[in-house]
Short mmCIF file of C-alpha atoms in Angstrom, two decimals:
data_model
loop_
_atom_site.label_atom_id
_atom_site.label_comp_id
_atom_site.label_asym_id
_atom_site.label_seq_id
_atom_site.Cartn_x
_atom_site.Cartn_y
_atom_site.Cartn_z
CA UNK T 8 28.99 2.04 -0.37
CA UNK T 9 24.77 2.23 -0.32
CA UNK T 10 23.59 1.60 -3.44
CA UNK T 11 19.71 2.73 -4.16
CA UNK T 12 17.34 1.16 -6.08
CA UNK T 13 14.62 3.82 -7.92
CA UNK T 14 11.83 4.22 -9.90
CA UNK T 15 11.30 6.79 -12.61
CA UNK T 16 8.26 7.74 -13.79
CA UNK T 17 7.94 9.38 -17.47
CA UNK T 18 5.51 13.02 -17.12
CA UNK T 19 4.37 12.26 -20.71
CA UNK T 20 3.47 8.70 -21.26
CA UNK T 21 3.23 7.26 -17.26
CA UNK T 22 5.56 4.88 -17.78
CA UNK T 23 7.97 3.24 -15.13
CA UNK T 24 11.39 2.74 -15.05
CA UNK T 25 13.47 0.76 -12.61
CA UNK T 26 16.79 0.45 -12.15
CA UNK T 27 20.01 0.95 -9.63
CA UNK T 28 22.32 2.64 -9.01
CA UNK T 29 25.29 4.78 -6.32
CA UNK T 30 24.48 8.40 -6.98
CA UNK T 31 20.97 9.47 -7.72
CA UNK T 32 21.32 12.88 -8.66
CA UNK T 33 24.09 11.81 -11.56
CA UNK T 34 21.86 8.98 -12.66
CA UNK T 35 18.40 11.10 -13.25
CA UNK T 36 20.50 13.42 -15.21
CA UNK T 37 21.75 11.03 -17.27
CA UNK T 38 18.36 9.39 -17.71
CA UNK T 39 16.84 13.23 -18.99
CA UNK T 40 19.81 13.69 -21.25
CA UNK T 41 19.17 13.33 -24.68
CA UNK T 42 22.81 13.10 -25.68
CA UNK T 43 23.90 10.64 -22.86
CA UNK T 44 23.90 7.05 -24.73
CA UNK T 45 23.67 4.66 -22.07
CA UNK T 46 19.66 4.64 -21.17
CA UNK T 47 18.18 3.17 -23.90
CA UNK T 48 14.66 2.15 -22.51
CA UNK T 49 14.52 5.87 -21.06
CA UNK T 50 15.41 6.81 -24.80
CA UNK T 51 12.43 5.30 -26.76
CA UNK T 52 9.82 6.39 -24.55
CA UNK T 53 9.58 10.38 -23.87
CA UNK T 54 10.25 11.58 -20.71
CA UNK T 55 11.12 13.87 -18.69
CA UNK T 56 11.58 11.40 -16.07
CA UNK T 57 10.63 11.97 -12.64
CA UNK T 58 11.83 10.27 -9.54
CA UNK T 59 8.91 9.22 -7.29
CA UNK T 60 10.49 5.96 -5.41
CA UNK T 61 13.83 5.01 -3.96
CA UNK T 62 15.14 2.78 -1.16
CA UNK T 63 18.93 2.26 0.35
CA UNK T 64 20.75 -1.25 0.47
CA UNK T 65 24.04 -1.40 2.07
CA UNK T 66 25.80 -3.57 -0.99
CA UNK T 67 24.90 -3.28 -4.77
CA UNK T 68 23.91 -6.60 -4.32
CA UNK T 69 21.69 -6.50 -2.43
CA UNK T 70 19.85 -3.28 -4.21
CA UNK T 71 20.03 -5.85 -7.71
CA UNK T 72 18.06 -8.60 -6.13
CA UNK T 73 15.31 -5.85 -4.99
CA UNK T 74 15.19 -4.36 -8.39
CA UNK T 75 14.39 -8.00 -9.62
CA UNK T 76 11.31 -8.04 -6.80
CA UNK T 77 10.48 -5.53 -8.23
CA UNK T 78 10.29 -5.82 -11.83
CA UNK T 79 9.04 -9.80 -11.56
CA UNK T 80 5.84 -8.37 -9.77
CA UNK T 81 5.69 -5.21 -11.54
CA UNK T 82 6.15 -1.61 -10.87
CA UNK T 83 2.60 -0.26 -11.12
CA UNK T 84 1.39 -3.08 -8.75
CA UNK T 85 4.48 -2.79 -6.81
CA UNK T 86 3.91 1.07 -6.22
CA UNK T 87 0.58 0.13 -4.97
CA UNK T 88 1.71 -1.38 -1.41
CA UNK T 89 5.20 0.43 -1.86
CA UNK T 90 6.41 1.48 1.65
CA UNK T 91 7.04 5.24 1.66
CA UNK T 92 10.26 6.45 0.40
CA UNK T 93 13.19 7.14 2.45
#
């Protein structure tokens, strides 16, 4: 099953969030749902959150490795040179 690395941006603060999921639409809804408790970071910082970048990987392990690379580099710096979304 394909897994996606994604980057969200807050429309109100400009802050970025990077994560992995196998269902982008569901995950975006969860990030923007004020009653969903599984998204602490996107609840602490106001949204709404918009999907601005995504990349597919053949496995969750590869997606998580890519997420770690992006976070280590810094999301904003990564986006300056990021490949176009799929």
